[in-house]
GROMACS .gro file of C-alpha atoms in nm:
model
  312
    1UNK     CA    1   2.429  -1.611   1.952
    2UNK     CA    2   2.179  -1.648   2.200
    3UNK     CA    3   1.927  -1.900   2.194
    4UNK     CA    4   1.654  -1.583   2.179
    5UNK     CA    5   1.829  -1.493   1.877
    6UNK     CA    6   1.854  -1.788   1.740
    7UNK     CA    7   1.468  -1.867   1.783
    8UNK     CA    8   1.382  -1.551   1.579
    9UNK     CA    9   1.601  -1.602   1.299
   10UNK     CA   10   1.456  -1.951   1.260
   11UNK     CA   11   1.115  -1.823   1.238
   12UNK     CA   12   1.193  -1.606   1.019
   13UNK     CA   13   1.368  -1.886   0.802
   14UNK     CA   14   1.058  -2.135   0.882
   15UNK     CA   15   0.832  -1.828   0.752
   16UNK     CA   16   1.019  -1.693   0.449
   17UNK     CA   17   1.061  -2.086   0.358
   18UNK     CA   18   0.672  -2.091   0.342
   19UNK     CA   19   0.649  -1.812   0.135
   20UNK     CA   20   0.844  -1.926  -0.143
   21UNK     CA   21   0.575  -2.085  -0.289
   22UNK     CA   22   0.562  -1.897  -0.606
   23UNK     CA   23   0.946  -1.946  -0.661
   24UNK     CA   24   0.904  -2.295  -0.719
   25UNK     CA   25   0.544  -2.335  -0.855
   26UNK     CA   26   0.516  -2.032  -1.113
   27UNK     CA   27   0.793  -2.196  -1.345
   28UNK     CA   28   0.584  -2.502  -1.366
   29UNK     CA   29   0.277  -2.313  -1.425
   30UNK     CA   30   0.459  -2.098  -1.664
   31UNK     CA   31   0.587  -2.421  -1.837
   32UNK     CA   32   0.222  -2.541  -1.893
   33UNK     CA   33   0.213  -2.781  -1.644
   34UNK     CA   34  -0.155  -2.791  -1.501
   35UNK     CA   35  -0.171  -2.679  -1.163
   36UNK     CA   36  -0.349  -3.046  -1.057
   37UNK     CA   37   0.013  -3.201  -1.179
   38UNK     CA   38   0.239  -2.920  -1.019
   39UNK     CA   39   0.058  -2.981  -0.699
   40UNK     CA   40   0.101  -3.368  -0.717
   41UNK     CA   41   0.446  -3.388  -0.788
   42UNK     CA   42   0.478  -3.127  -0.455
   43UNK     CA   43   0.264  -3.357  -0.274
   44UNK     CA   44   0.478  -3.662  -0.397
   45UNK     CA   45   0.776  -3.568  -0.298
   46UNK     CA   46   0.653  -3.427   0.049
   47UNK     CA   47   0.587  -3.774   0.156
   48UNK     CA   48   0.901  -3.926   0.167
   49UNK     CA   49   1.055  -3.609   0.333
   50UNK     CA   50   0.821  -3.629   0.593
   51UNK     CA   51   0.819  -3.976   0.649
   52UNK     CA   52   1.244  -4.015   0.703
   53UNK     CA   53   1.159  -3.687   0.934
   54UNK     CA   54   0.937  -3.955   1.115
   55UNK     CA   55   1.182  -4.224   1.140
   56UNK     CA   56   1.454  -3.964   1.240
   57UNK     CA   57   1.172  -3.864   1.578
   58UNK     CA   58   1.091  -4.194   1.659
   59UNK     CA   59   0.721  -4.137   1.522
   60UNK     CA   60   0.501  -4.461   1.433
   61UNK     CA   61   0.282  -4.463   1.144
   62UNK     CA   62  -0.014  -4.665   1.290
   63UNK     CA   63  -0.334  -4.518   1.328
   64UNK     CA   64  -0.681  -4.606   1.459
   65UNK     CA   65  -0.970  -4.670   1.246
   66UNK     CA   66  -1.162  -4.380   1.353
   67UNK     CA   67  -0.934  -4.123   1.225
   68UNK     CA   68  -0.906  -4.246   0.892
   69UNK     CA   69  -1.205  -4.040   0.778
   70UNK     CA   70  -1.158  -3.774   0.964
   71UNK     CA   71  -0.763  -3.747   0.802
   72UNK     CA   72  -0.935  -3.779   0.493
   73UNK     CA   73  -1.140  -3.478   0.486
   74UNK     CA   74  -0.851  -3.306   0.639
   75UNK     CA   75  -0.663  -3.386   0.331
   76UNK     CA   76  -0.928  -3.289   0.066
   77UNK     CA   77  -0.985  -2.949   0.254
   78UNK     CA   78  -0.584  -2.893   0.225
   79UNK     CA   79  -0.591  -3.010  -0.135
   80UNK     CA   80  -0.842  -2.762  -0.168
   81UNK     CA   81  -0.642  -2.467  -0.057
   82UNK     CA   82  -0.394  -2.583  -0.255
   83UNK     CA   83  -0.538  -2.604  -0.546
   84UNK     CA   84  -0.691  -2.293  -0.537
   85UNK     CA   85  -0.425  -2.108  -0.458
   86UNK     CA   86  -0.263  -2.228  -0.776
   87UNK     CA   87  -0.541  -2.195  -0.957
   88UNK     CA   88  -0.553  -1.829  -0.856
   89UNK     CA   89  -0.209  -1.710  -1.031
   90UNK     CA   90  -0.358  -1.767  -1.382
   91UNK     CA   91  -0.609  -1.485  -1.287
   92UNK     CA   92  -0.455  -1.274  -1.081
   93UNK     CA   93  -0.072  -1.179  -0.996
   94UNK     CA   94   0.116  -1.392  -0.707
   95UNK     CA   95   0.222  -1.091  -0.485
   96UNK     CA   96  -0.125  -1.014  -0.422
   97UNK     CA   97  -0.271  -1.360  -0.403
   98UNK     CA   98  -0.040  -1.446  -0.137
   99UNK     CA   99  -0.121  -1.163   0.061
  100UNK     CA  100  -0.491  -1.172   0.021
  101UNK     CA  101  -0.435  -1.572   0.152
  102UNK     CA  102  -0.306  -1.435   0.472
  103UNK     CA  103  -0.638  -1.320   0.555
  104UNK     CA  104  -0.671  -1.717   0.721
  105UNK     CA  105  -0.563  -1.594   1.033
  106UNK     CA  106  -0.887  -1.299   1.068
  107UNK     CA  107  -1.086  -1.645   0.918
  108UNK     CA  108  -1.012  -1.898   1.217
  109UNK     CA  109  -1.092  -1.582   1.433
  110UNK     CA  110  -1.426  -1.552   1.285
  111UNK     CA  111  -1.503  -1.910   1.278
  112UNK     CA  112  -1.388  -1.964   1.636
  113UNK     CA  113  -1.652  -1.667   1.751
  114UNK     CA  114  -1.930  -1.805   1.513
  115UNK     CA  115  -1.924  -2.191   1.574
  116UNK     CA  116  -1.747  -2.200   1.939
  117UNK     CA  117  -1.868  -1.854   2.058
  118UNK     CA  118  -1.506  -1.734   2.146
  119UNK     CA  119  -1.489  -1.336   2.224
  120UNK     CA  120  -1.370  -1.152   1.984
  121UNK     CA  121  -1.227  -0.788   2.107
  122UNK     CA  122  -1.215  -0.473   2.025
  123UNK     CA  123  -0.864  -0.500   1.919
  124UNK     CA  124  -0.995  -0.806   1.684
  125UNK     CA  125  -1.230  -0.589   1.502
  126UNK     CA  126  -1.059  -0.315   1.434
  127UNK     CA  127  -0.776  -0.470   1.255
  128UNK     CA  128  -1.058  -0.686   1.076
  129UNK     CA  129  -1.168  -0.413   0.959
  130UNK     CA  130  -0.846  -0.226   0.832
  131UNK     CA  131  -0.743  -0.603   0.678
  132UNK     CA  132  -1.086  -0.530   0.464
  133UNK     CA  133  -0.984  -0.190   0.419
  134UNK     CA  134  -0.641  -0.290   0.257
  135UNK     CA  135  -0.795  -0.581   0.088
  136UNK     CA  136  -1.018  -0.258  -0.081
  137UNK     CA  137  -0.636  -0.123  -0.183
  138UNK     CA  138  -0.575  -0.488  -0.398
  139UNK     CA  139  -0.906  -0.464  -0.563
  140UNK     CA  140  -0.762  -0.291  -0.893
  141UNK     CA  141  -0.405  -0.464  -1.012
  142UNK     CA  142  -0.071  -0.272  -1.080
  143UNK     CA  143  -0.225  -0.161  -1.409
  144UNK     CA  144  -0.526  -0.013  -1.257
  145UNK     CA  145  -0.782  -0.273  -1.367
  146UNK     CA  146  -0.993  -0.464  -1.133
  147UNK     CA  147  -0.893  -0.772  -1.055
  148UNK     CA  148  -1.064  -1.119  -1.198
  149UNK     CA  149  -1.303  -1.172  -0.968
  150UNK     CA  150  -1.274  -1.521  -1.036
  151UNK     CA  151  -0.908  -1.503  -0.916
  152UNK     CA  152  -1.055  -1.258  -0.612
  153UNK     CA  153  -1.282  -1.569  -0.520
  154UNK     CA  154  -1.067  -1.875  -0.579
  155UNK     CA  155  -0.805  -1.680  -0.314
  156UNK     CA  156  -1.053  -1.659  -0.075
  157UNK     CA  157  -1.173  -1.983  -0.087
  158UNK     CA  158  -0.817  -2.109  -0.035
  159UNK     CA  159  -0.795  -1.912   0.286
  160UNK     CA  160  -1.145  -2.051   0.410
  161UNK     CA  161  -1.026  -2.397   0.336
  162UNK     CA  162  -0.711  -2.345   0.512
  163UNK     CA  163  -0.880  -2.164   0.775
  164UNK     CA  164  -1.129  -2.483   0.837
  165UNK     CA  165  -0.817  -2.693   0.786
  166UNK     CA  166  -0.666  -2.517   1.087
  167UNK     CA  167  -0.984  -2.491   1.332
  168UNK     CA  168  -1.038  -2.886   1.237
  169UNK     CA  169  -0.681  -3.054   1.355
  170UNK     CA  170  -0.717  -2.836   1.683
  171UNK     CA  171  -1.048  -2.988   1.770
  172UNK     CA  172  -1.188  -3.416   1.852
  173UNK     CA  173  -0.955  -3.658   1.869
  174UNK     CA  174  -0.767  -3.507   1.522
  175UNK     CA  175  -0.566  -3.266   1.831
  176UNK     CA  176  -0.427  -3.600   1.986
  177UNK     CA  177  -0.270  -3.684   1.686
  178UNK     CA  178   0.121  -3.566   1.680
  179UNK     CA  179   0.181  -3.285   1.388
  180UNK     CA  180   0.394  -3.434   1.192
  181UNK     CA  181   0.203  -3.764   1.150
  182UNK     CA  182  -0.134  -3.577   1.115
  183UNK     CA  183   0.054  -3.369   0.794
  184UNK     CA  184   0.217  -3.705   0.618
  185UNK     CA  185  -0.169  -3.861   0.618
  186UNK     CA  186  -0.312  -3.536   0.501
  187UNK     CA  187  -0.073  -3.499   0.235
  188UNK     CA  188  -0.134  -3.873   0.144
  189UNK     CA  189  -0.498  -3.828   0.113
  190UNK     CA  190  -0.441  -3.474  -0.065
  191UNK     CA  191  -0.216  -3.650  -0.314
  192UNK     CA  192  -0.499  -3.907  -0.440
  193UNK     CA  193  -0.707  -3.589  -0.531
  194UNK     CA  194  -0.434  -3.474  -0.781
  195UNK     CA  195  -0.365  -3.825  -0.857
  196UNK     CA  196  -0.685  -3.853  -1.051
  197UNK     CA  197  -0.617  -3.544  -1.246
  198UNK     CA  198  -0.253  -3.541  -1.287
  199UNK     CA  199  -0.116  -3.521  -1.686
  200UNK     CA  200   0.123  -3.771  -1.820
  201UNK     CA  201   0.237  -3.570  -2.049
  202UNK     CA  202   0.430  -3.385  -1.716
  203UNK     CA  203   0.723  -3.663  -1.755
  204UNK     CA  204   0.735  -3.473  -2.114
  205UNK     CA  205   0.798  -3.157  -1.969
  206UNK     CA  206   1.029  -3.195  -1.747
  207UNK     CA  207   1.273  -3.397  -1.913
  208UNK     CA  208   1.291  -3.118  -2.203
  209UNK     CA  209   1.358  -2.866  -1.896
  210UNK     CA  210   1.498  -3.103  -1.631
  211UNK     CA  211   1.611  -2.753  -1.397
  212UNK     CA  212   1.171  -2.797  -1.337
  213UNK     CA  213   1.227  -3.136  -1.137
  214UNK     CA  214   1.444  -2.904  -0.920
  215UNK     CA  215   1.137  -2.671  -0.867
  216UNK     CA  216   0.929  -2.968  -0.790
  217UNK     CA  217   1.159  -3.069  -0.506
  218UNK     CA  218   1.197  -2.749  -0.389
  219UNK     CA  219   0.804  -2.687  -0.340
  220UNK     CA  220   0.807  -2.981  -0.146
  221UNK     CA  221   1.174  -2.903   0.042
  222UNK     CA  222   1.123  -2.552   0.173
  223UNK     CA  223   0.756  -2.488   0.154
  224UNK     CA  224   0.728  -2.845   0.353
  225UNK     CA  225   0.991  -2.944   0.549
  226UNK     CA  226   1.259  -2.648   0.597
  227UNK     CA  227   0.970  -2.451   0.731
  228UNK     CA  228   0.823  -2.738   0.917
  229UNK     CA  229   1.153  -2.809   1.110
  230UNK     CA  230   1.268  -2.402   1.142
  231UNK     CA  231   0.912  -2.318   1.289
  232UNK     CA  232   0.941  -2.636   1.567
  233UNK     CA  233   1.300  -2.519   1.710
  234UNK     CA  234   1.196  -2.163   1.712
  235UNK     CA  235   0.906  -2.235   1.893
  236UNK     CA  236   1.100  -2.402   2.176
  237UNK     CA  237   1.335  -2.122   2.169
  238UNK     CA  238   1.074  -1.850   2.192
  239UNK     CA  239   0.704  -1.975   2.205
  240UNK     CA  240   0.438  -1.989   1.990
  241UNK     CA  241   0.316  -1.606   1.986
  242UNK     CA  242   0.644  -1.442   1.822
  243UNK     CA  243   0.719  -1.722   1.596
  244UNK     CA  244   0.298  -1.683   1.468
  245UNK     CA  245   0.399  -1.322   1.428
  246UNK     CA  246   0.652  -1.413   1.247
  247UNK     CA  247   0.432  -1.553   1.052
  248UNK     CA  248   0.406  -1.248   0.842
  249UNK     CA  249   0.717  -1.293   0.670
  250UNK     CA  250   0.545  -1.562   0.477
  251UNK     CA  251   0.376  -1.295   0.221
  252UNK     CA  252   0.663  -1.032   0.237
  253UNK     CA  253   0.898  -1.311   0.089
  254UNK     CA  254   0.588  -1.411  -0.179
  255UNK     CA  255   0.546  -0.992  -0.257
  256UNK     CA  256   0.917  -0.979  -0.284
  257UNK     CA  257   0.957  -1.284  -0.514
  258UNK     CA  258   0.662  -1.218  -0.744
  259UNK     CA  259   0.801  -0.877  -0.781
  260UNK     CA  260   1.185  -0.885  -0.844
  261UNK     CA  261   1.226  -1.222  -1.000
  262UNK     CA  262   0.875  -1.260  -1.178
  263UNK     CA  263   0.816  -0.838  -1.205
  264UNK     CA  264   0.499  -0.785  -1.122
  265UNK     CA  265   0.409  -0.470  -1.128
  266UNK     CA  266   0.402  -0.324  -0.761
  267UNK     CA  267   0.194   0.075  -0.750
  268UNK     CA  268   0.218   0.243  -0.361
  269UNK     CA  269  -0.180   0.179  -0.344
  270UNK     CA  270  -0.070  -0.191  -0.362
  271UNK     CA  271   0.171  -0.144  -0.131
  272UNK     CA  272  -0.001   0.031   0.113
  273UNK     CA  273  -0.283  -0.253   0.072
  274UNK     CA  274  -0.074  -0.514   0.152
  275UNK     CA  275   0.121  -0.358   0.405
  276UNK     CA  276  -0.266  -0.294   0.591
  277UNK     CA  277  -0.321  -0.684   0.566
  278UNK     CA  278  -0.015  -0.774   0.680
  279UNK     CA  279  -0.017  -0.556   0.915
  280UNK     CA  280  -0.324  -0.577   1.074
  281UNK     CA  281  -0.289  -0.987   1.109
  282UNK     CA  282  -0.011  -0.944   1.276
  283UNK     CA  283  -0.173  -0.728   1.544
  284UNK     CA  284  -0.435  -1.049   1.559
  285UNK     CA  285  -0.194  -1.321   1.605
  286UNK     CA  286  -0.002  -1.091   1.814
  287UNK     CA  287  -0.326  -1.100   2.028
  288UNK     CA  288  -0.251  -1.450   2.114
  289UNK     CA  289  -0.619  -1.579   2.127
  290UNK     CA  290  -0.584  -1.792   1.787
  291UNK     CA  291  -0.207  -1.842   1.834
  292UNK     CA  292  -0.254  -2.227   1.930
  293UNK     CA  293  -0.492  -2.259   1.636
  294UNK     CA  294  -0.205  -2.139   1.415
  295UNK     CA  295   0.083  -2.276   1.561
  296UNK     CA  296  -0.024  -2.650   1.696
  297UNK     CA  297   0.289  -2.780   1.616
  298UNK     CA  298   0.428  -2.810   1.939
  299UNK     CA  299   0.451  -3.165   2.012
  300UNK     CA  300   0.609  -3.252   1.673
  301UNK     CA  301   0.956  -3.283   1.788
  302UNK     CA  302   0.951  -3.259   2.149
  303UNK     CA  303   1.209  -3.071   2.355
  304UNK     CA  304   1.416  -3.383   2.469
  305UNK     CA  305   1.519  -3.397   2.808
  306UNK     CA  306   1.839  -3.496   2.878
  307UNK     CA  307   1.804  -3.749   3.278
  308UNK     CA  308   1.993  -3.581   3.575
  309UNK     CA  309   2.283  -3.738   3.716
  310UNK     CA  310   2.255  -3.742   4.038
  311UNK     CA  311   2.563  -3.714   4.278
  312UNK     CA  312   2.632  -4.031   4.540
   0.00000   0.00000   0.00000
């Protein structure tokens, strides 16, 4: 297998891995776990994943002063999307809440053009506009109904935070900071949001249904780190641009899961909604002008370069 190969099959691994969100996190929900304690036990066992990922690299821990703040907000707005997200699946079904999240991409775009006046082609807005157009498609559920709007809104905030989340590491002295550091902080300071909320009565739970503390480490296993260390190698295989368009896999393996394991209803008007989103991002990120925004992940495990022997 060539190492071409092998670059797109692990971001398609490092994508799918992301997606499986809902595998892992529904089952809690469904259990009547609170979506502030689902996310905290994901958080909490995130942080000792990433931190022996660390210590495998080499990485410190130290940081300056100055970006303790900074690391903070960064964590609250990731919290946020989070949160949200979860929050979303009581109102409205996971297949189309993870599609309508993928909609972050066409938000960095916009934000980039507003705040930092980057151009924004003709290529950009047509595909915005087809996104909006399939977004029109998932208005009205399986069933026919319209969707909760509440659910409609507490997607798209997710995708805004995430979206700010994104624009923010890539910009001050929060872009010097190596990836996999700057995501162990945020997820520390994300945690002590859920902290404050999280139920006791959890522990209750899960030891009536202990297969749930295997969900729990699994949200914070593939979700986390699997896709974390797939999307890294296949980046130094075959750069940033395909793996971000590979990117798309992400809600095709959410649609798939909500559908066949959780059966959610799935009409061709849906379909052909979420295949117009999906689509149409793709054609963005395939643009490359927000790929680095996306995909700053380079310099969290460096290629390592072996010294040359030199003959005497």
């Amino acid at each position: 297998m060539t190492d071409s190969v092998k670059g797109y099959v692990l971001g398609v691994v490092a994508a799918a891995s992301y997606g499986t969100n809902p595998l892992f996190a529904l089952p809690l929900l469904g259990a009547g776990i609170d979506a502030y304690s689902v996310l905290f036990l994901r958080y909490f066992f995130a942080i000792p994943i990433l931190a022996l990922m660390m210590v495998a690299r080499g990485r410190g821990f130290g940081l300056r002063r100055s970006q303790v703040v900074p690391l903070a907000v960064l964590g609250l707005l990731m919290a946020a999307s989070s949160l949200t997200l979860y929050v979303s699946y009581d109102y409205i079904g996971a297949a189309i809440a993870s599609t309508l999240l993928f909609i972050y991409p066409i938000l960095v775009t916009v934000i980039m053009a507003l705040l930092f006046h980057e151009r924004v082609s003709a290529t950009t807005v047509a595909c915005i506009v087809l996104a909006t157009a399939g977004i029109g498609l998932l208005y009205r559920g399986g069933d026919g109904a319209v969707l909760h709007p509440t659910g409609l809104l507490l997607v798209f905030l997710s995708a805004l935070s995430y979206a700010i989340y994104l624009v923010a590491v890539n910009k001050g002295q929060m872009k010097q900071i190596p990836t996999l550091k700057l995501t162990l902080y945020v997820i520390v300071f994300g945690l002590l949001l859920f902290a404050f909320r999280f139920q006791p009565s959890t522990f209750s739970v899960l030891s009536a249904r202990p297969l749930l503390w295997v969900s729990a480490f699994c949200m914070a296993l593939f979700p986390t780190a699997i896709s974390l260390l797939c999307t890294s190698a296949a980046i130094q295989k075959i750069g940033s641009t395909p793996v971000a368009v590979l990117g798309a896999m992400e809600p095709v393996t959410a649609v798939a899961i909500a559908i066949l394991i959780f059966h959610e209803a799935l009409t061709v008007r849906l379909a052909v909604g979420m295949l117009l989103v999906i689509v149409s991002v793709t054609f963005i990120i395939a643009g490359g002008s927000i790929t680095h925004p996306l995909l700053r992940i380079r310099k969290l495990f460096p290629r390592i370069r072996r010294p040359r022997h030199h003959n005497t």
